[in-house]
């Protein structure tokens, strides 16, 4: 390697490193990701779940410390939600993994004889509070390192369902559970990608081919794709990344788009042509992921310095 090559490699590495989202903690034996944007407990739980992790709880000293470190690094203030709530019966508080709150290394507040709220937050170092689940708070997702985890090096994720396609240079995953367009958008984002954006005929063919694997259970053939009408009154279809349709694949099916202002969510038919639908219609979809984005640190780059 020449000096220039080494510098280039380092710059590239640094650029990609910024995209790393889950940070490994040796003592906690897993990866943590702090979400600064607050959500309700249920939505925080769901976001971590969709990221293939769990809403973190201070179930032991190491994880508790790792959570506090993550909060400090992100320069946010406590409280944050923890993945612990009252489960099914009065007074039984447990983490998602089933650890009882009473067994965690934390202090409890006095509740003055009033029934405590259902959800739990971490308030100051070592102290939890009972919290109304509809409050909006930041939270941490935790992914435990286990021996059965196998990194998908081609696509920069643990999700083995993402497959690299050499013709487009992207990774794709077919989702076989029908969802609304908006939930599909959320799911793809949680997986570190986005709802598929069809750039050209090559990619359209690739996506049509992947979609041949979808279940045949729905009455409609349309699958969600990454474009929508950004202004209902003015029929302003752009991709989810704001690209004009004339810069990407843009062959609509006959007589489409129709039903202006109602059918605002983009989709692709089995013939590869574009169509749109309304917000409550569930359909299958493909997520696309940039293979250069490594979602976890200390895995994807073990080769970088060899
Ligand atoms: C939680 O807060 C919401 C909104 O502020 C309120 O409507 C609800 O009654 C509260 N729930 C409990 C159990 O206090
Ligand atoms: C189509 O777009 C992909 C990126 O999505 C690119 O890699 C490929 O070269 C393009 N193919 C053509 C024929 O323009
Ligand atoms: C995860 O655990 C395995 C098996 O114990 C270990 O070999 C690996 O180095 C761990 N991963 C990280 C990032 O430390």
Coordinates of C-alpha atoms and ligand atoms in Angstrom, one line a residue:
X1 CA 0.0 0.0 0.0
X2 CA 1.3 3.5 -0.8
X3 CA 1.0 6.3 1.7
X4 CA -1.9 7.8 -0.3
X5 CA -3.7 4.5 -0.2
X6 CA -3.3 4.2 3.5
X7 CA -4.6 7.7 4.1
X8 CA -7.5 7.1 1.7
X9 CA -8.4 3.8 3.5
X10 CA -8.3 5.6 6.9
X11 CA -10.5 8.4 5.6
X12 CA -13.0 5.9 4.2
X13 CA -12.9 4.0 7.4
X14 CA -13.6 7.1 9.5
X15 CA -16.4 8.0 7.2
X16 CA -18.1 4.6 7.5
X17 CA -17.3 4.5 11.2
X18 CA -19.5 7.5 11.8
X19 CA -22.4 5.5 10.5
X20 CA -21.9 2.8 13.1
X21 CA -24.9 2.9 15.4
X22 CA -24.6 0.1 17.9
X23 CA -21.5 0.5 20.1
X24 CA -20.0 -2.5 21.8
X25 CA -19.4 -2.6 25.6
X26 CA -17.1 -5.4 26.7
X27 CA -18.4 -5.5 30.3
X28 CA -22.1 -5.5 29.3
X29 CA -21.2 -8.2 26.7
X30 CA -23.3 -6.6 24.0
X31 CA -24.1 -3.5 21.8
X32 CA -25.9 -0.4 23.0
X33 CA -27.6 2.3 21.0
X34 CA -29.0 5.4 22.6
X35 CA -32.1 6.9 21.0
X36 CA -32.2 10.6 21.8
X37 CA -35.6 11.3 20.2
X38 CA -38.1 10.5 22.9
X39 CA -41.0 8.0 22.4
X40 CA -43.7 6.5 24.6
X41 CA -42.7 3.2 26.3
X42 CA -44.6 1.0 23.9
X43 CA -43.1 2.8 20.9
X44 CA -39.6 2.6 22.4
X45 CA -40.1 -1.1 23.0
X46 CA -41.3 -1.5 19.4
X47 CA -38.4 0.4 17.9
X48 CA -35.8 -1.7 19.8
X49 CA -37.7 -4.8 18.8
X50 CA -37.7 -3.8 15.1
X51 CA -33.9 -3.2 15.4
X52 CA -33.6 -6.8 16.6
X53 CA -32.6 -5.7 20.1
X54 CA -34.4 -5.1 23.4
X55 CA -35.3 -1.9 25.3
X56 CA -32.4 -1.9 27.8
X57 CA -32.8 -2.4 31.5
X58 CA -30.1 -2.1 34.2
X59 CA -30.4 -5.8 35.0
X60 CA -26.8 -6.0 36.3
X61 CA -24.0 -3.6 37.3
X62 CA -22.2 -3.8 34.0
X63 CA -25.2 -3.0 31.9
X64 CA -26.3 -0.3 34.3
X65 CA -22.8 1.3 34.0
X66 CA -22.9 0.9 30.2
X67 CA -26.3 2.6 30.0
X68 CA -25.0 5.6 32.1
X69 CA -21.9 5.9 29.9
X70 CA -24.1 6.0 26.8
X71 CA -26.3 8.7 28.3
X72 CA -23.2 10.8 29.1
X73 CA -21.7 10.3 25.7
X74 CA -24.9 11.4 24.0
X75 CA -25.0 14.5 26.3
X76 CA -28.6 14.0 27.1
X77 CA -30.2 14.3 30.6
X78 CA -31.9 11.5 32.5
X79 CA -34.6 10.2 32.8
X80 CA -34.7 7.6 30.1
X81 CA -37.1 4.7 29.8
X82 CA -35.9 1.3 30.8
X83 CA -37.3 -1.9 29.4
X84 CA -39.1 -2.8 32.6
X85 CA -42.8 -2.5 33.4
X86 CA -45.6 -4.0 35.5
X87 CA -46.4 -7.3 33.8
X88 CA -50.0 -8.4 33.9
X89 CA -50.6 -8.3 37.7
X90 CA -50.2 -5.6 40.4
X91 CA -46.7 -5.1 41.7
X92 CA -45.0 -7.6 39.4
X93 CA -42.4 -5.4 37.6
X94 CA -40.0 -7.3 35.3
X95 CA -37.6 -6.5 32.4
X96 CA -38.4 -7.8 28.9
X97 CA -35.9 -10.5 29.5
X98 CA -37.8 -11.5 32.7
X99 CA -35.5 -10.1 35.4
X100 CA -37.5 -8.8 38.4
X101 CA -37.1 -5.1 39.1
X102 CA -36.4 -6.0 42.7
X103 CA -33.3 -8.0 41.6
X104 CA -31.8 -5.1 39.7
X105 CA -29.0 -3.0 41.2
X106 CA -31.1 0.2 41.6
X107 CA -32.8 2.3 44.3
X108 CA -36.5 2.9 44.5
X109 CA -38.3 6.1 45.2
X110 CA -41.0 6.4 47.8
X111 CA -44.5 6.3 46.3
X112 CA -46.3 7.6 49.4
X113 CA -49.0 5.0 49.5
X114 CA -50.1 5.5 46.0
X115 CA -50.1 2.7 43.4
X116 CA -47.0 3.3 41.2
X117 CA -47.3 4.0 37.5
X118 CA -46.9 1.0 35.2
X119 CA -43.6 1.9 33.3
X120 CA -40.2 2.5 34.8
X121 CA -37.5 5.1 34.0
X122 CA -33.9 5.7 35.2
X123 CA -33.9 9.1 36.8
X124 CA -30.5 9.8 38.4
X125 CA -27.5 7.5 38.7
X126 CA -28.8 4.3 40.3
X127 CA -32.4 5.5 41.0
X128 CA -35.5 4.4 39.1
X129 CA -38.9 6.0 39.0
X130 CA -42.4 4.7 38.2
X131 CA -43.5 6.5 35.1
X132 CA -46.7 6.9 33.1
X133 CA -46.1 4.8 30.0
X134 CA -47.5 7.6 27.8
X135 CA -44.7 10.0 28.7
X136 CA -42.1 10.6 25.9
X137 CA -38.6 9.8 26.9
X138 CA -35.2 8.8 25.3
X139 CA -34.2 5.2 25.6
X140 CA -31.5 2.7 24.9
X141 CA -31.7 -0.5 22.8
X142 CA -29.4 -3.3 23.8
X143 CA -28.3 -6.3 21.7
X144 CA -26.6 -9.1 23.7
X145 CA -23.6 -10.8 22.1
X146 CA -24.4 -14.5 21.9
X147 CA -22.5 -17.3 20.3
X148 CA -25.2 -18.0 17.7
X149 CA -25.0 -14.5 16.2
X150 CA -23.4 -14.6 12.8
X151 CA -22.5 -11.3 11.2
X152 CA -23.6 -10.7 7.6
X153 CA -20.4 -9.1 6.3
X154 CA -21.8 -8.6 2.8
X155 CA -24.5 -6.3 4.1
X156 CA -23.1 -4.9 7.4
X157 CA -25.8 -6.3 9.7
X158 CA -26.6 -9.4 11.8
X159 CA -29.8 -9.8 9.7
X160 CA -29.0 -12.8 7.5
X161 CA -32.0 -12.1 5.3
X162 CA -30.3 -9.1 3.6
X163 CA -28.7 -10.3 0.4
X164 CA -26.2 -8.4 -1.7
X165 CA -26.9 -7.8 -5.3
X166 CA -23.8 -7.1 -7.5
X167 CA -25.8 -5.6 -10.4
X168 CA -27.0 -2.7 -8.2
X169 CA -24.4 -2.7 -5.3
X170 CA -27.2 -2.7 -2.7
X171 CA -28.5 -5.3 -0.2
X172 CA -32.2 -6.3 -0.2
X173 CA -34.6 -8.0 2.1
X174 CA -38.1 -9.2 1.2
X175 CA -40.7 -8.8 4.1
X176 CA -43.3 -11.4 3.9
X177 CA -45.6 -10.0 6.6
X178 CA -47.9 -7.4 5.0
X179 CA -47.8 -4.0 6.6
X180 CA -49.0 -0.5 5.9
X181 CA -46.6 1.7 3.9
X182 CA -45.8 3.8 6.9
X183 CA -45.0 0.8 9.1
X184 CA -42.9 -0.6 6.3
X185 CA -41.0 2.7 6.1
X186 CA -40.4 2.4 9.9
X187 CA -39.3 -1.2 9.7
X188 CA -36.8 -0.6 6.9
X189 CA -35.4 2.4 8.8
X190 CA -35.1 0.3 12.0
X191 CA -33.1 -2.3 10.0
X192 CA -30.6 0.4 9.0
X193 CA -31.9 0.7 5.5
X194 CA -34.9 2.2 3.7
X195 CA -37.9 1.2 1.7
X196 CA -36.6 0.2 -1.7
X197 CA -35.8 3.1 -4.0
X198 CA -35.9 1.9 -7.6
X199 CA -33.2 3.9 -9.4
X200 CA -33.3 2.4 -12.9
X201 CA -34.5 -0.6 -15.0
X202 CA -31.7 -2.8 -13.7
X203 CA -32.9 -2.3 -10.1
X204 CA -36.5 -2.6 -11.2
X205 CA -35.7 -6.1 -12.6
X206 CA -33.9 -7.0 -9.4
X207 CA -36.8 -6.0 -7.2
X208 CA -39.4 -7.7 -9.5
X209 CA -37.4 -10.9 -9.2
X210 CA -37.1 -10.6 -5.3
X211 CA -40.9 -10.0 -5.1
X212 CA -41.5 -13.3 -6.9
X213 CA -40.8 -14.8 -3.4
X214 CA -43.7 -12.9 -1.7
X215 CA -46.7 -14.9 -0.3
X216 CA -49.7 -15.2 -2.5
X217 CA -52.2 -14.4 0.2
X218 CA -53.4 -10.9 -0.7
X219 CA -56.0 -9.9 -3.3
X220 CA -53.7 -7.1 -4.6
X221 CA -50.4 -7.6 -6.2
X222 CA -48.9 -4.2 -5.4
X223 CA -45.9 -4.0 -3.0
X224 CA -44.7 -0.9 -1.2
X225 CA -41.8 1.1 -2.7
X226 CA -39.8 4.1 -1.6
X227 CA -41.7 7.1 -3.1
X228 CA -44.8 9.1 -2.2
X229 CA -46.8 12.2 -2.9
X230 CA -45.2 14.9 -0.8
X231 CA -48.0 17.3 -1.4
X232 CA -51.5 15.8 -1.7
X233 CA -53.0 18.9 -3.4
X234 CA -50.3 19.3 -6.0
X235 CA -49.5 15.6 -7.0
X236 CA -45.8 15.8 -6.0
X237 CA -44.4 12.3 -6.2
X238 CA -40.7 12.2 -5.1
X239 CA -38.7 9.3 -3.7
X240 CA -38.5 9.0 0.1
X241 CA -35.0 10.7 -0.2
X242 CA -36.6 13.6 -2.1
X243 CA -35.3 12.7 -5.6
X244 CA -37.4 13.8 -8.5
X245 CA -39.1 10.9 -10.3
X246 CA -37.5 11.8 -13.6
X247 CA -34.1 11.0 -12.1
X248 CA -35.1 7.4 -11.0
X249 CA -37.2 4.6 -12.6
X250 CA -40.5 6.2 -13.4
X251 CA -42.6 4.0 -15.6
X252 CA -46.1 4.1 -14.2
X253 CA -48.7 1.4 -14.8
X254 CA -51.5 2.5 -17.3
X255 CA -53.7 5.4 -16.0
X256 CA -51.5 5.9 -12.9
X257 CA -51.2 7.8 -10.7
X258 CA -54.9 8.2 -10.1
X259 CA -57.2 9.1 -7.1
X260 CA -55.2 12.3 -6.4
X261 CA -54.7 13.2 -2.7
X262 CA -55.9 9.7 -1.5
X263 CA -53.5 7.3 -3.1
X264 CA -50.3 8.9 -1.9
X265 CA -48.1 5.9 -1.1
X266 CA -45.8 4.5 -3.8
X267 CA -45.7 0.9 -4.9
X268 CA -44.5 -1.5 -7.6
X269 CA -46.6 -4.1 -9.5
X270 CA -45.6 -7.6 -10.5
X271 CA -44.9 -6.2 -14.1
X272 CA -42.3 -3.8 -12.5
X273 CA -44.4 -0.7 -13.2
X274 CA -45.3 1.9 -10.6
X275 CA -48.7 2.4 -8.9
X276 CA -49.8 4.0 -5.6
X277 CA -52.2 3.2 -2.8
X278 CA -54.0 4.6 0.3
X279 CA -52.6 4.6 3.8
X280 CA -54.4 1.7 5.4
X281 CA -53.6 -0.9 2.8
X282 CA -51.2 -3.6 3.9
X283 CA -48.8 -5.1 1.5
X284 CA -45.5 -6.9 1.2
X285 CA -42.3 -4.8 0.7
X286 CA -38.6 -4.9 0.0
X287 CA -36.1 -3.0 2.2
X288 CA -32.8 -1.8 0.7
X289 CA -29.6 -1.3 2.6
X290 CA -26.3 0.3 1.8
X291 CA -23.7 -2.5 2.4
X292 CA -21.1 0.2 3.4
X293 CA -23.1 1.1 6.4
X294 CA -22.0 -1.1 9.3
X295 CA -24.7 -1.2 12.0
X296 CA -22.4 -2.7 14.7
X297 CA -19.0 -1.7 15.8
X298 CA -16.1 -4.2 16.4
X299 CA -17.5 -6.7 13.9
X300 CA -17.5 -5.4 10.3
X301 CA -14.0 -4.0 10.5
X302 CA -11.9 -6.7 11.9
X303 CA -10.1 -6.9 8.5
X304 CA -9.6 -3.2 8.1
X305 CA -6.2 -3.0 9.8
X306 CA -4.8 -6.4 8.8
Ligands
LIG1 C1 -51.0 8.9 31.8 O1 -51.0 10.1 31.1 C2 -52.0 10.3 30.2 C3 -51.8 11.6 29.4 O2 -51.2 12.6 30.2 C4 -53.3 10.3 30.9 O3 -54.4 10.5 30.0 C5 -53.5 9.0 31.7 O4 -54.7 9.0 32.4 C6 -52.3 8.7 32.5 N1 -52.4 7.3 33.0 C7 -52.3 7.0 34.3 C8 -52.4 5.6 34.7 O5 -52.1 7.9 35.2
LIG2 C1 -28.7 1.3 -11.9 O1 -28.5 1.8 -10.6 C2 -27.6 1.1 -9.8 C3 -27.6 1.7 -8.4 O2 -28.9 1.5 -7.8 C4 -26.2 1.2 -10.4 O3 -25.3 0.5 -9.7 C5 -26.3 0.6 -11.8 O4 -25.1 0.8 -12.5 C6 -27.4 1.3 -12.6 N1 -27.5 0.7 -13.9 C7 -27.8 1.3 -15.0 C8 -27.9 0.5 -16.2 O5 -27.8 2.5 -15.1
LIG3 C1 -19.0 -12.0 21.0 O1 -18.8 -13.2 21.6 C2 -18.0 -14.1 20.9 C3 -18.0 -15.4 21.6 O2 -17.8 -15.3 23.0 C4 -16.6 -13.5 20.9 O3 -15.7 -14.3 20.2 C5 -16.7 -12.1 20.2 O4 -15.4 -11.5 20.1 C6 -17.7 -11.2 20.8 N1 -17.9 -10.1 20.0 C7 -17.3 -8.9 20.3 C8 -17.6 -7.8 19.4 O5 -16.5 -8.7 21.3

